[in-house]
Structures are given as structure tokens and as C-alpha cells.
Amino acid sequence: MTNIKWWQTAVFYQIYPRSFADGNGDGIGDFKGITEKLDYLSSLGMDALWLSPHFPSPNWDCGYDISDYCNVAPEYGTMQDFNHFLFEAHKRDMRIILDLVLNHTSDEHAWFKESKSSRDNPKADWYVWLDSHLPEGEGSGEAPRSGVRVPPNNWQSCFDGEAWTYVPERDQYYYHYFMKQQPDLNWHNPEVKQAMWDAGRFWLDLGVDGFRLDAIGTIYEDPHLTPHNVPMNLAELRRFSELAKTPKEIKLKEKYWHEMFKNQWGQAGVHELMKELRAILDEYDGDRVLVGEDDNIDFMGSGRDELHLVFNFPLMQTEGLTPDHIRKNQKERLSKLEALSAGQGWGCNTLGNHDSSRVYTRYGNKLHDTELARLHAALVLTLKGTPFLYNGEEIGMTDYMLTDISQVKDTMGSWYYHTIVTEMGVHPEEAMLRTAEMTRDKNRTPMQWSNNLNAGFSPAHVSTWLPVNPNYKNGINVLDQEKNPSSLLNYYKHLLHVRKSSVALQAGEYIPLHPSAKEYLTFLRQSGEQTVLVVLNFSEHALELDFTRAREIKRHNLRLLFSSAERRGGELPPQFKVAPFEVFIAKVAHA
Ligand code: GLC
């Protein structure tokens, strides 16, 4: 483990600040609350925390629309609270990475306010501004003679309809990949780069350990403004996707999503930017880290000159986490990572975040949800690579479906609801059901700390920013689970401890075994010092397994490290039985 960096062996935990812990009793999470929970996180076994944006924001996109990059949102506290939090986290040997949103700012950011004020202000070129596209036959000029104003092209925002919004002060449109309150910065302008790198340095100087980089794929657009050729707009495509049932419709829907946005992301230039940012990080001590919100391994550059990690999203982008899917995913990812120079490639596995349905709900089957949640936790904690957990998954928090449009805080959800009701005539009841499913509010509800009113997130009777999922009363809360030795929370703790005590589980190679097994996944993690066998039985049957033909095991016995079934410790022969849904982890006893 000599050359291994802290971010390779660390387990990361994503905190969604608004929903984590309300320290001042106003119904919204804050730094006081997070700081009070650091002991919890440390005893759980977390090595690093990723904070979703904590900056001032009008919250059209829940903090991802930043109006000041060098400050703390007043509802979360002050700079002093932040510094205290950072100090306390570091004191407990926990690293902190922040969310850096590069593609866009809030439309309330001072940069944008200035930029939109005229065509010739000092920041006039800080955002992506374009004139009206003139209908056929009209020459270039100030205003179209026909009086018809047409956006520069048919690009859509992935959140709320057209990607272009008109500003009368400039008689021009600005571009936004996300909501209209999130104007895209013009990264071709060196002043923009400078300003954003300065913002990064501001936090690095304070001692943060790195950044999760938001939506990097969307930084540049096709310079030719090539229109998309999908015969629908965003709302229609969403609706089409919801109603798509047949394999043909499903294929078409996937094609349309790709076609609609392919000219708006993944464009040239972004690797140079990532190299610049990496060079800045490397000026600092302490192996600071960059994690890209992208699954493209190209963002790791040569392995030394761009990002340290990108998420393995393909692992979680599946209807069912089957052994076949996982093996295929690992084969593809690990071979690409190994191809990077000087063994610099390192994976990063996650099964959920603030944008996705919760693991417990998404991969449950309603019959064996608890068992499956345990298997999935074991998966992400035993595969090769750095695991990222999302707050609440350790107690089995589930999606919570809102029932009234007035409760919806995720603006992409309320926009969709109103659009399909008013423009497509969808019945409000159905529209609400669809909205509840598509909005990200369902997986952002307040953390459930106890079975007190409001789940101990806020004092009783305070109205929380999003409703608390009432299932906190049924044992889905930290306090109850801490007291119960067989809870999911104690299972996570135990597993995290086993991971931490094993060099092979943290840093070893991944060697798949039994490559065609349908019902279970099994692999070795092997480092110089240690070989560990992992078996995840995804089936509801007990299975007889035989490892006598595995070269690394042969006739050696296995020394149990962890089992989710009732097993006595000690040694087992390389042929043994696993219980339904068992997670089995053992050391190959070479001696
Ligand atoms: C990322 C964030 C998401 C946000 C979007 C725009 O995908 O994870 O929550 O809405 O970027 O910033």
C-alpha cells in the first residue's frame, strides 16, 4: 500500500446539506447540524465527505445555481461555521471535497447581472449570447423585419424547455443547458476561466481536499450550432419516454434522448480545461482530488494530468443489478482503467446520489428489499475502486413520493407538471404521479435520525423544507438502528470495518471467478499480502459452491472475515454452501 493515495482507499459519503441535519431549527440543514454529526460519520467509518453545493443560491436548482462562489449560503451558516466544520472534520481525519459547478452560474450571480445589462459591459462576453435566428429571407440586422423573434436554434435545456432565453436589454438570447436560471458561462473567455480558478483556489487555500466537478460534459457546445433532429421538444420527449412500452418505443426513446442533446455536450476543449485545473490542484500539498461527474474515462487524461476519478455510472444505470451486468461492467471499466499509463487508473463506484432514485427503492423487488440492500452495499464496498455512498442509504432510506404539486421543490418537476397539464391536457392527478416519479425530491428528503417527530432532523412541529418520509417511525432512522445489532446501519458499520482491516479489499486486484454464474457473483481481491474471496448470492436459494478449481484457492482453506448469514467463524474448506442472499467474505488461508 506504499504508493496508494488516500482517495483510493477512502470511503466517501455524500452529504446533501439541505437535508442532512438542521442545527438551528429552521427546517433546513446547515453546517451546525453537519458538524454535530461528524462523530456519527466517523464512527460509521467514513474517510471523506462530498458536500453538494453549500454556496449562496436562489435555489432554482437546489444550490446548483450559485450566486456567489466564495461564500456560504446564509441558511447553512457563515464562513466561520464552514471553517469550524472543516477543522472538526480534519481533526477526525475526514477529508472534505466540495461541489464545483463550472458550466453555469445562477442568473442572480453578479457576473450575469452585469453581462446581461448591455452588449458592451466588461462582462458582456462572459456568457453564451447570440442574436435571434432570422427566418429565411431576412438579412442580418438589428431586428427581424417580420417582427418575429426566433431563438438561435432548436436546442433544448435538459430541465425546462428551450435552451435559449431572450433578454431585452441586449436584444439577444443566452444559452442554458439546464434551467433558464442557470446561464452557461462562456469558457472560451480567458477571464471566465481565471475567475473560476480563483474561486477554486479560494477553497483550496482554506484547506479543502478537492472537488467533485459538476456536469463537466456540458461546458462546451457545438460551435456550428447544429440543430437536433428529434421531432419533439423536451416535454414531449419526456412524456413519450414515460409512455414508451414496446421494445421499439424504448429504443426510439433512447435514440431521441441521445440525438436531442448530442450537440450540447462532450465537445472539444474540455480536456485542456481539466488539465489546467489539475495543474492548480497539484500546486497544493496533500494530494487534493478531482472527481468528475462523468463516466468517461477519457477525463482521466494520461492518468496523471486530468481528473483523479470519474464515476462508474454505467454500474448503476441498469434496471437490475445482476451478476452478469456487474461482471460485464467491471470487465469494461477495469480494462480501460488499466490501459492508462503507469497504472494510474482507479475506479470509483457508486449506486446512488442526489439525482437518482434511492438504491433501496430502485434495486429492491418488494419481496427481499432488505436482503438486496445488504448485497448492494457489499457490492459497492468490495469492488475495486473508491466507493461513494449517499446520505441515508446506510439506514435504508427509500424514495418518498410527493402527492401535491405545492410540495415540489425540484423545479424541473414543477415545470414538467405545469407543462403537461396546460399544454398536453394531462389530468392533474396523473401529472402529479408522473412528477412524483421524475422529480429528484423523492430522494432528497430529510435524513432520518430518530423516531421523534420530524425524524429528529428538525425540532418537532417545525415545517421542514421537504416533507420527512413517515417511514422513520418504522425503524428507518439512525437511533433505532444503532440500538439494534442486526440493523442495516450496523451491517454497514461492520462491513466498513472489515473493508478497512483488509489490504486486499481496499487496494487489491479484482479477479472474477465463475464467469457464467447467473445467481451469484464471486471474485477475488488480491494484493501482495492477501487474497480475499467475495461471494454475493443474488438468489433466494442456498447454493453449493466449489472453488477447488480456482488457481488462487485450490485446496486452501478459507478464513471467514464476514458473513451476512448465521455462520460460526473459523476455517472452511473451498467447497461450501452459501445461504440465500448471503454476503460471504473470506481470506484465502495460504499458510
Ligand atoms: C449535476 C447535478 C444536478 C444539477 C445539474 C446542474 O448533474 O448533480 O443536481 O441539477 O448538474 O447543475
XYZ file of C-alpha atoms and ligand atoms in Angstrom:
603
model
C 0.000 0.000 0.000
C 3.024 2.276 -0.168
C 2.159 4.240 -3.280
C -1.529 4.325 -2.744
C -3.204 7.688 -2.200
C -5.748 8.485 0.487
C -8.557 8.908 -2.062
C -8.016 5.402 -3.371
C -8.622 3.660 -0.069
C -11.118 6.183 1.338
C -14.856 5.621 1.534
C -16.693 8.815 0.550
C -20.089 9.864 1.841
C -22.184 12.428 0.017
C -23.921 14.985 2.197
C -26.842 16.859 0.750
C -26.574 19.895 3.061
C -30.201 20.974 2.876
C -31.390 17.606 4.098
C -28.667 16.334 6.387
C -29.117 17.898 9.828
C -30.895 21.048 10.932
C -28.764 22.583 13.674
C -30.723 25.812 14.170
C -34.270 24.515 13.916
C -35.442 26.330 10.793
C -36.386 23.228 8.806
C -33.262 23.377 6.610
C -29.983 21.521 7.127
C -26.900 23.592 7.952
C -23.225 23.496 8.956
C -24.018 23.458 12.645
C -26.070 20.309 12.040
C -23.414 18.662 9.864
C -20.678 19.434 12.391
C -22.731 17.866 15.169
C -22.967 14.680 13.121
C -19.258 14.303 12.409
C -18.854 11.789 15.233
C -21.635 9.714 13.719
C -19.929 9.765 10.328
C -16.580 8.941 11.784
C -17.940 6.032 13.821
C -19.685 4.775 10.702
C -16.252 4.547 9.072
C -16.357 7.448 6.609
C -12.994 8.784 5.471
C -14.173 11.624 3.269
C -17.276 13.712 2.721
C -18.517 15.250 -0.505
C -20.793 18.215 0.087
C -23.361 19.141 -2.539
C -23.222 22.932 -3.091
C -23.294 24.999 0.076
C -22.899 28.393 -1.653
C -25.415 31.250 -1.758
C -28.087 30.416 -4.292
C -31.648 31.373 -5.150
C -32.220 27.599 -5.234
C -33.910 27.146 -8.556
C -31.812 24.010 -8.809
C -31.288 23.401 -5.144
C -27.894 25.041 -4.848
C -26.578 24.083 -8.285
C -27.367 27.643 -9.349
C -24.662 29.531 -7.497
C -24.820 33.277 -6.984
C -21.508 33.626 -5.095
C -18.736 31.050 -5.357
C -16.749 32.332 -2.394
C -19.289 32.281 0.367
C -21.706 30.154 2.379
C -25.473 30.226 1.860
C -26.920 32.157 4.818
C -29.372 29.348 5.564
C -26.379 26.985 6.008
C -24.382 29.358 8.220
C -21.370 31.630 7.896
C -17.812 31.298 6.662
C -16.881 30.870 10.285
C -19.269 27.917 10.578
C -17.719 26.430 7.459
C -14.194 26.807 8.793
C -15.202 25.294 12.102
C -16.781 22.360 10.267
C -13.649 21.852 8.159
C -11.441 21.986 11.215
C -13.582 19.474 13.099
C -13.704 17.122 10.111
C -9.939 17.242 9.649
C -9.477 16.696 13.368
C -11.310 13.385 12.886
C -9.143 12.511 9.851
C -12.007 13.048 7.471
C -11.341 14.851 4.187
C -13.780 17.266 2.638
C -14.479 17.771 -1.036
C -16.808 20.475 -2.335
C -19.007 20.663 -5.393
C -17.599 22.936 -8.069
C -20.155 23.962 -10.665
C -18.226 25.128 -13.725
C -20.724 25.058 -16.558
C -23.103 27.747 -15.312
C -23.871 30.203 -12.560
C -27.155 31.457 -11.199
C -28.826 34.226 -13.178
C -28.561 36.169 -9.915
C -24.773 35.982 -9.880
C -23.226 39.464 -10.154
C -21.339 38.280 -13.269
C -24.564 37.508 -15.074
C -26.367 40.616 -13.889
C -23.576 42.679 -15.385
C -23.308 40.572 -18.512
C -26.982 40.898 -19.330
C -27.112 44.654 -18.704
C -25.831 45.661 -22.166
C -23.858 44.383 -25.128
C -20.740 46.315 -24.218
C -20.229 45.979 -20.472
C -16.937 44.487 -19.203
C -18.573 41.071 -18.730
C -20.593 41.194 -21.945
C -18.817 38.090 -23.233
C -18.834 36.023 -20.027
C -21.896 34.015 -21.037
C -23.074 32.476 -24.307
C -25.026 35.244 -26.058
C -26.469 35.072 -29.561
C -28.755 37.103 -31.790
C -32.130 35.926 -32.973
C -32.019 33.469 -35.762
C -33.663 35.304 -38.633
C -36.336 33.461 -40.558
C -35.412 32.564 -44.162
C -35.081 35.524 -46.490
C -34.367 38.182 -43.857
C -30.901 39.745 -43.897
C -28.763 40.362 -40.851
C -29.753 43.435 -38.958
C -30.834 44.655 -35.589
C -34.351 43.288 -35.501
C -36.094 40.889 -37.806
C -38.261 42.878 -40.245
C -41.111 40.462 -39.793
C -41.021 41.248 -36.082
C -40.746 37.532 -35.337
C -38.108 36.687 -32.814
C -36.680 33.191 -33.161
C -34.102 31.550 -30.861
C -30.710 30.837 -32.439
C -31.621 27.164 -32.934
C -33.910 24.423 -31.620
C -31.692 23.252 -28.747
C -33.471 22.247 -25.588
C -32.493 22.690 -21.973
C -32.451 19.318 -20.252
C -34.620 20.750 -17.451
C -37.165 23.257 -18.706
C -37.835 23.562 -22.421
C -35.939 25.819 -24.787
C -32.221 26.263 -24.188
C -32.349 29.942 -25.157
C -33.825 32.779 -23.151
C -34.335 36.264 -24.544
C -33.046 39.354 -22.737
C -34.493 42.677 -23.939
C -31.593 44.768 -22.560
C -29.305 43.117 -25.109
C -31.949 42.082 -27.597
C -30.199 38.715 -27.541
C -30.595 35.218 -26.249
C -28.436 33.489 -23.673
C -27.847 29.770 -23.647
C -28.567 27.423 -20.740
C -28.133 23.668 -20.797
C -30.017 23.483 -17.507
C -32.750 25.825 -16.253
C -33.124 29.333 -17.545
C -31.953 30.500 -14.127
C -28.639 28.714 -14.854
C -26.969 30.589 -17.736
C -23.954 28.791 -19.261
C -20.619 30.525 -18.855
C -18.547 31.222 -21.938
C -15.454 29.152 -21.259
C -13.784 30.469 -24.429
C -13.264 33.684 -22.492
C -9.985 33.563 -20.503
C -11.423 35.922 -17.854
C -14.122 33.382 -17.033
C -11.508 30.709 -16.575
C -9.470 32.963 -14.340
C -12.465 33.880 -12.194
C -13.476 30.266 -11.746
C -9.956 29.041 -10.993
C -9.740 31.830 -8.402
C -12.919 30.515 -6.805
C -11.346 27.053 -6.698
C -8.193 28.441 -5.110
C -10.283 30.274 -2.520
C -11.485 26.939 -1.080
C -8.190 25.107 -1.612
C -6.460 27.861 0.354
C -8.900 27.263 3.183
C -7.815 23.635 3.190
C -10.490 21.659 1.377
C -9.251 18.382 -0.055
C -10.657 18.634 -3.552
C -13.736 18.964 -5.685
C -16.484 16.980 -7.266
C -16.857 18.645 -10.650
C -20.432 19.167 -11.716
C -21.669 18.442 -15.258
C -18.287 18.857 -16.967
C -19.534 17.295 -20.194
C -21.769 20.301 -20.810
C -19.114 23.032 -20.655
C -18.772 23.473 -24.427
C -21.358 23.340 -27.196
C -21.091 22.561 -30.892
C -19.665 25.788 -32.386
C -21.704 25.252 -35.567
C -24.913 25.237 -33.541
C -26.098 22.169 -35.418
C -29.801 21.753 -34.613
C -31.119 18.473 -33.233
C -33.370 16.418 -35.447
C -35.811 14.959 -32.940
C -39.424 15.630 -33.919
C -40.339 16.705 -30.382
C -39.454 19.228 -27.727
C -38.250 18.345 -24.219
C -41.652 17.993 -22.559
C -42.952 15.892 -25.435
C -39.907 13.667 -25.302
C -40.294 13.189 -21.543
C -43.921 12.289 -21.998
C -43.109 9.984 -24.913
C -40.486 8.299 -22.734
C -42.936 7.768 -19.880
C -45.444 6.146 -22.184
C -42.932 4.070 -24.186
C -43.698 0.403 -23.582
C -42.755 -1.708 -26.602
C -39.081 -2.550 -27.294
C -39.338 -0.408 -30.436
C -40.603 2.606 -28.496
C -37.988 2.110 -25.825
C -35.208 2.015 -28.420
C -36.589 5.082 -30.110
C -36.795 6.977 -26.847
C -33.123 6.239 -26.132
C -32.162 7.326 -29.625
C -34.120 10.563 -29.261
C -32.524 11.479 -25.933
C -29.117 10.978 -27.452
C -29.957 12.887 -30.607
C -31.585 15.759 -28.768
C -28.519 16.628 -26.693
C -25.563 15.275 -28.631
C -24.552 18.718 -29.921
C -24.699 20.264 -26.474
C -22.178 18.133 -24.588
C -18.984 16.152 -24.993
C -17.426 18.820 -27.227
C -13.731 19.513 -27.767
C -11.808 21.782 -25.408
C -12.825 20.448 -22.053
C -9.747 18.246 -21.612
C -7.500 21.287 -21.812
C -9.577 22.870 -19.063
C -9.336 19.827 -16.869
C -5.562 19.836 -17.349
C -5.396 23.449 -16.182
C -7.474 22.709 -13.128
C -5.390 19.643 -12.313
C -2.222 21.722 -12.524
C -3.709 24.122 -9.990
C -4.560 21.298 -7.611
C -1.102 19.849 -7.944
C 0.378 23.131 -6.696
C -1.160 22.311 -3.319
C 0.118 19.770 -0.822
C -1.873 16.832 0.498
C -2.879 15.034 -2.699
C -6.042 17.013 -3.319
C -8.502 15.238 -5.547
C -10.776 15.925 -8.527
C -13.785 13.704 -9.107
C -15.727 14.266 -12.317
C -19.480 13.933 -12.605
C -18.998 11.934 -15.772
C -18.359 8.306 -16.587
C -15.961 8.924 -19.438
C -12.524 7.598 -18.540
C -11.002 9.994 -21.085
C -11.422 12.630 -18.373
C -8.569 10.965 -16.540
C -6.254 12.012 -19.370
C -2.990 10.116 -19.251
C -3.808 9.065 -15.722
C -1.737 11.872 -14.242
C -2.837 15.090 -15.870
C -6.650 15.433 -15.657
C -9.103 14.062 -13.111
C -8.216 11.534 -10.443
C -11.598 9.824 -10.563
C -14.733 9.650 -12.677
C -17.845 7.843 -11.522
C -18.683 4.382 -12.795
C -22.264 5.404 -13.606
C -22.832 2.503 -16.024
C -22.806 0.193 -12.996
C -25.951 1.853 -11.633
C -27.603 2.681 -14.949
C -29.470 -0.572 -15.194
C -32.879 -1.919 -14.335
C -31.424 -4.793 -12.358
C -28.045 -5.258 -10.741
C -27.495 -8.811 -11.950
C -24.227 -10.751 -11.648
C -23.928 -10.683 -15.461
C -24.347 -6.924 -15.620
C -21.798 -6.366 -12.857
C -19.177 -8.693 -14.388
C -19.549 -7.074 -17.798
C -19.351 -3.614 -16.280
C -16.205 -4.449 -14.310
C -14.533 -6.048 -17.313
C -15.096 -2.953 -19.449
C -14.219 -0.363 -16.807
C -11.192 -2.094 -15.377
C -9.655 -2.845 -18.766
C -9.995 0.818 -19.766
C -8.538 1.967 -16.455
C -5.647 -0.470 -16.751
C -4.839 0.947 -20.173
C -3.974 4.307 -18.605
C -0.274 4.901 -18.257
C 1.821 3.985 -15.243
C -1.009 2.156 -13.509
C -2.690 5.460 -12.673
C -6.249 4.378 -13.430
C -8.517 3.938 -10.436
C -12.234 3.224 -10.391
C -14.994 4.930 -8.467
C -18.184 3.032 -7.746
C -21.496 4.344 -6.563
C -25.093 3.203 -6.611
C -26.885 6.444 -5.857
C -26.742 10.183 -5.349
C -28.998 13.239 -5.075
C -30.048 12.895 -8.725
C -31.138 9.262 -8.701
C -33.826 7.143 -7.144
C -32.565 5.669 -3.880
C -30.714 2.350 -4.028
C -33.127 0.691 -1.626
C -36.122 1.535 -3.802
C -34.550 1.217 -7.235
C -32.993 -2.194 -6.818
C -35.483 -3.661 -4.398
C -38.006 -6.243 -5.601
C -40.608 -5.655 -2.855
C -40.046 -9.188 -1.565
C -36.429 -9.147 -0.487
C -35.607 -5.451 -0.250
C -33.613 -5.746 2.958
C -31.533 -8.646 1.716
C -30.916 -6.906 -1.593
C -29.913 -3.656 0.120
C -27.290 -5.636 2.046
C -25.987 -7.285 -1.106
C -25.732 -3.944 -2.894
C -23.895 -2.315 -0.008
C -21.451 -5.209 -0.035
C -21.039 -4.855 -3.780
C -20.045 -1.210 -3.706
C -17.770 -1.783 -0.698
C -15.918 -4.801 -2.084
C -15.433 -3.974 -5.777
C -12.113 -2.489 -6.761
C -12.229 1.300 -6.633
C -13.270 4.150 -4.373
C -16.852 3.807 -3.071
C -19.228 6.773 -2.784
C -22.276 6.368 -0.545
C -25.236 8.747 -0.460
C -26.539 10.039 2.881
C -29.316 7.862 4.232
C -28.506 4.750 2.251
C -26.866 3.268 5.356
C -30.258 3.139 7.114
C -32.208 2.068 4.040
C -33.952 5.356 3.296
C -36.401 4.977 0.437
C -37.839 7.247 -2.235
C -40.751 9.304 -0.960
C -43.464 10.139 -3.462
C -44.913 13.617 -3.073
C -48.636 13.871 -3.593
C -49.250 17.578 -4.020
C -47.599 19.894 -6.526
C -47.238 22.599 -3.863
C -44.724 20.335 -2.072
C -42.424 20.011 -5.090
C -39.130 21.858 -4.691
C -37.243 20.434 -7.655
C -38.094 22.987 -10.301
C -37.608 20.576 -13.173
C -40.511 18.653 -11.632
C -42.863 21.598 -11.232
C -42.020 22.826 -14.743
C -42.889 19.406 -16.157
C -46.124 19.164 -14.188
C -47.385 22.537 -15.392
C -46.306 21.885 -18.963
C -48.055 18.558 -19.335
C -51.182 19.803 -17.598
C -51.515 23.038 -19.544
C -50.001 22.136 -22.909
C -50.824 18.455 -23.224
C -54.058 18.266 -21.288
C -52.776 15.534 -18.956
C -55.089 15.122 -15.950
C -53.561 16.794 -12.848
C -53.772 13.555 -10.871
C -51.799 11.641 -13.442
C -49.426 14.551 -13.916
C -48.731 14.532 -10.172
C -47.976 10.824 -10.164
C -45.555 11.268 -13.059
C -43.989 14.296 -11.435
C -43.503 12.493 -8.132
C -41.646 9.757 -10.012
C -39.435 12.003 -12.088
C -38.621 14.708 -9.578
C -35.448 14.355 -7.558
C -37.261 15.490 -4.417
C -38.166 11.855 -3.790
C -34.547 11.004 -2.973
C -33.675 14.273 -1.189
C -35.994 14.146 1.818
C -34.529 14.975 5.257
C -32.193 12.485 6.878
C -33.953 10.306 9.438
C -32.099 10.494 12.730
C -34.609 9.163 15.244
C -38.258 8.287 15.673
C -39.070 11.663 17.207
C -41.395 13.911 15.231
C -39.667 15.154 12.070
C -37.342 12.150 12.372
C -35.090 14.201 14.625
C -33.955 16.202 11.577
C -35.631 19.366 12.828
C -37.368 20.010 16.140
C -40.928 18.675 16.300
C -43.557 20.921 14.665
C -41.068 22.841 12.552
C -42.080 22.637 8.932
C -39.163 21.038 7.093
C -38.146 22.237 3.613
C -39.255 18.933 2.086
C -41.603 16.575 3.921
C -39.960 13.934 6.076
C -40.612 10.388 4.868
C -43.013 8.995 7.523
C -41.301 5.611 7.429
C -38.862 6.959 10.027
C -41.428 5.652 12.513
C -40.856 2.103 11.290
C -37.256 1.772 12.285
C -35.784 3.615 9.308
C -33.814 6.015 11.463
C -30.322 6.174 12.910
C -31.124 5.972 16.618
C -33.316 2.880 16.423
C -30.818 1.165 14.168
C -27.873 1.982 16.379
C -29.616 0.070 19.166
C -30.383 -2.929 17.005
C -27.376 -5.194 16.401
C -28.905 -6.687 13.258
C -29.897 -3.371 11.644
C -28.764 -2.231 8.215
C -26.765 0.543 9.867
C -24.794 -1.914 11.998
C -24.340 -4.100 8.958
C -22.761 -1.155 7.066
C -20.541 -0.387 10.054
C -19.376 -3.972 10.310
C -18.705 -4.229 6.584
C -16.856 -0.924 6.531
C -14.706 -2.142 9.380
C -13.897 -5.382 7.543
C -13.003 -3.379 4.434
C -10.747 -1.112 6.438
C -8.955 -4.042 8.042
C -8.178 -5.708 4.722
C -5.426 -4.508 2.400
C -6.809 -6.656 -0.404
C -10.344 -5.243 -0.143
C -9.042 -1.690 -0.232
C -6.308 -1.935 -2.787
C -6.124 -5.420 -4.273
C -6.665 -6.510 -7.847
C -10.100 -7.727 -8.900
C -10.109 -11.277 -10.286
C -13.508 -12.533 -11.410
C -14.354 -16.185 -10.772
C -17.165 -18.394 -12.104
C -17.814 -16.066 -15.061
C -21.090 -17.607 -16.166
C -22.831 -17.956 -12.800
C -26.281 -16.411 -13.110
C -27.339 -16.490 -9.490
C -24.254 -15.255 -7.740
C -21.251 -13.051 -8.231
C -17.885 -14.143 -6.983
C -14.459 -12.608 -7.275
C -11.137 -12.337 -5.544
C -9.434 -9.221 -4.335
C -5.743 -9.842 -4.293
C -2.849 -7.761 -3.078
C 0.735 -8.893 -2.482
C -0.027 -9.756 1.074
C -3.540 -11.054 0.938
C -6.182 -12.840 -1.154
C -9.821 -12.349 -0.255
C -12.764 -14.221 -1.726
C -16.091 -12.412 -2.065
C -19.344 -14.236 -2.815
C -22.613 -12.360 -3.277
C -25.556 -14.696 -3.610
C -28.217 -12.754 -5.517
C -30.660 -15.649 -5.415
C -33.214 -16.760 -2.881
C -31.737 -20.269 -2.881
C -28.931 -21.765 -0.897
C -26.106 -22.667 -3.282
C -23.318 -25.241 -3.142
C -20.136 -23.592 -4.365
C -16.876 -25.192 -5.340
C -13.642 -23.192 -5.571
C -11.244 -26.105 -5.747
C -10.509 -25.314 -9.375
C -9.705 -21.647 -8.810
C -5.923 -21.333 -9.202
C -5.610 -18.835 -6.344
C -7.589 -21.000 -3.933
C -7.088 -24.643 -4.934
C -7.038 -26.677 -1.809
C -6.505 -23.852 0.637
C -8.960 -23.282 3.388
C -10.930 -20.060 3.744
C -10.883 -17.964 6.872
C -14.159 -16.136 7.371
C -13.990 -12.342 7.548
C -17.659 -11.503 7.169
C -20.976 -13.154 6.521
C -24.487 -11.788 6.454
C -25.798 -15.251 7.306
C -25.521 -17.034 10.586
C -22.135 -18.697 10.434
C -19.627 -19.603 13.001
C -16.192 -18.066 12.409
C -13.152 -20.173 11.692
C -11.959 -22.073 8.654
C -13.973 -23.554 5.813
C -12.919 -25.879 3.011
C -13.028 -24.435 -0.543
C -16.319 -26.222 -1.155
C -19.147 -24.835 0.915
C -22.748 -23.771 0.915
C -23.942 -20.158 0.886
C -27.319 -19.153 2.268
C -29.968 -17.291 0.196
C -28.784 -13.703 -0.424
C -25.663 -14.317 1.635
C -22.742 -11.937 1.508
C -19.679 -14.073 2.205
C -16.162 -12.673 2.539
C -13.184 -14.837 3.474
C -9.424 -14.750 3.401
C -7.651 -17.500 1.499
C -5.551 -19.204 4.150
C -2.259 -19.804 2.378
C -0.391 -20.862 5.450
C -25.495 17.942 -11.963
C -26.048 17.876 -10.557
C -27.524 18.134 -10.597
C -27.732 19.514 -11.159
C -27.052 19.686 -12.518
C -26.956 21.127 -12.910
O -25.981 16.943 -12.762
O -25.735 16.640 -9.981
O -28.135 18.008 -9.351
O -29.097 19.765 -11.280
O -25.731 19.207 -12.517
O -26.013 21.797 -12.122
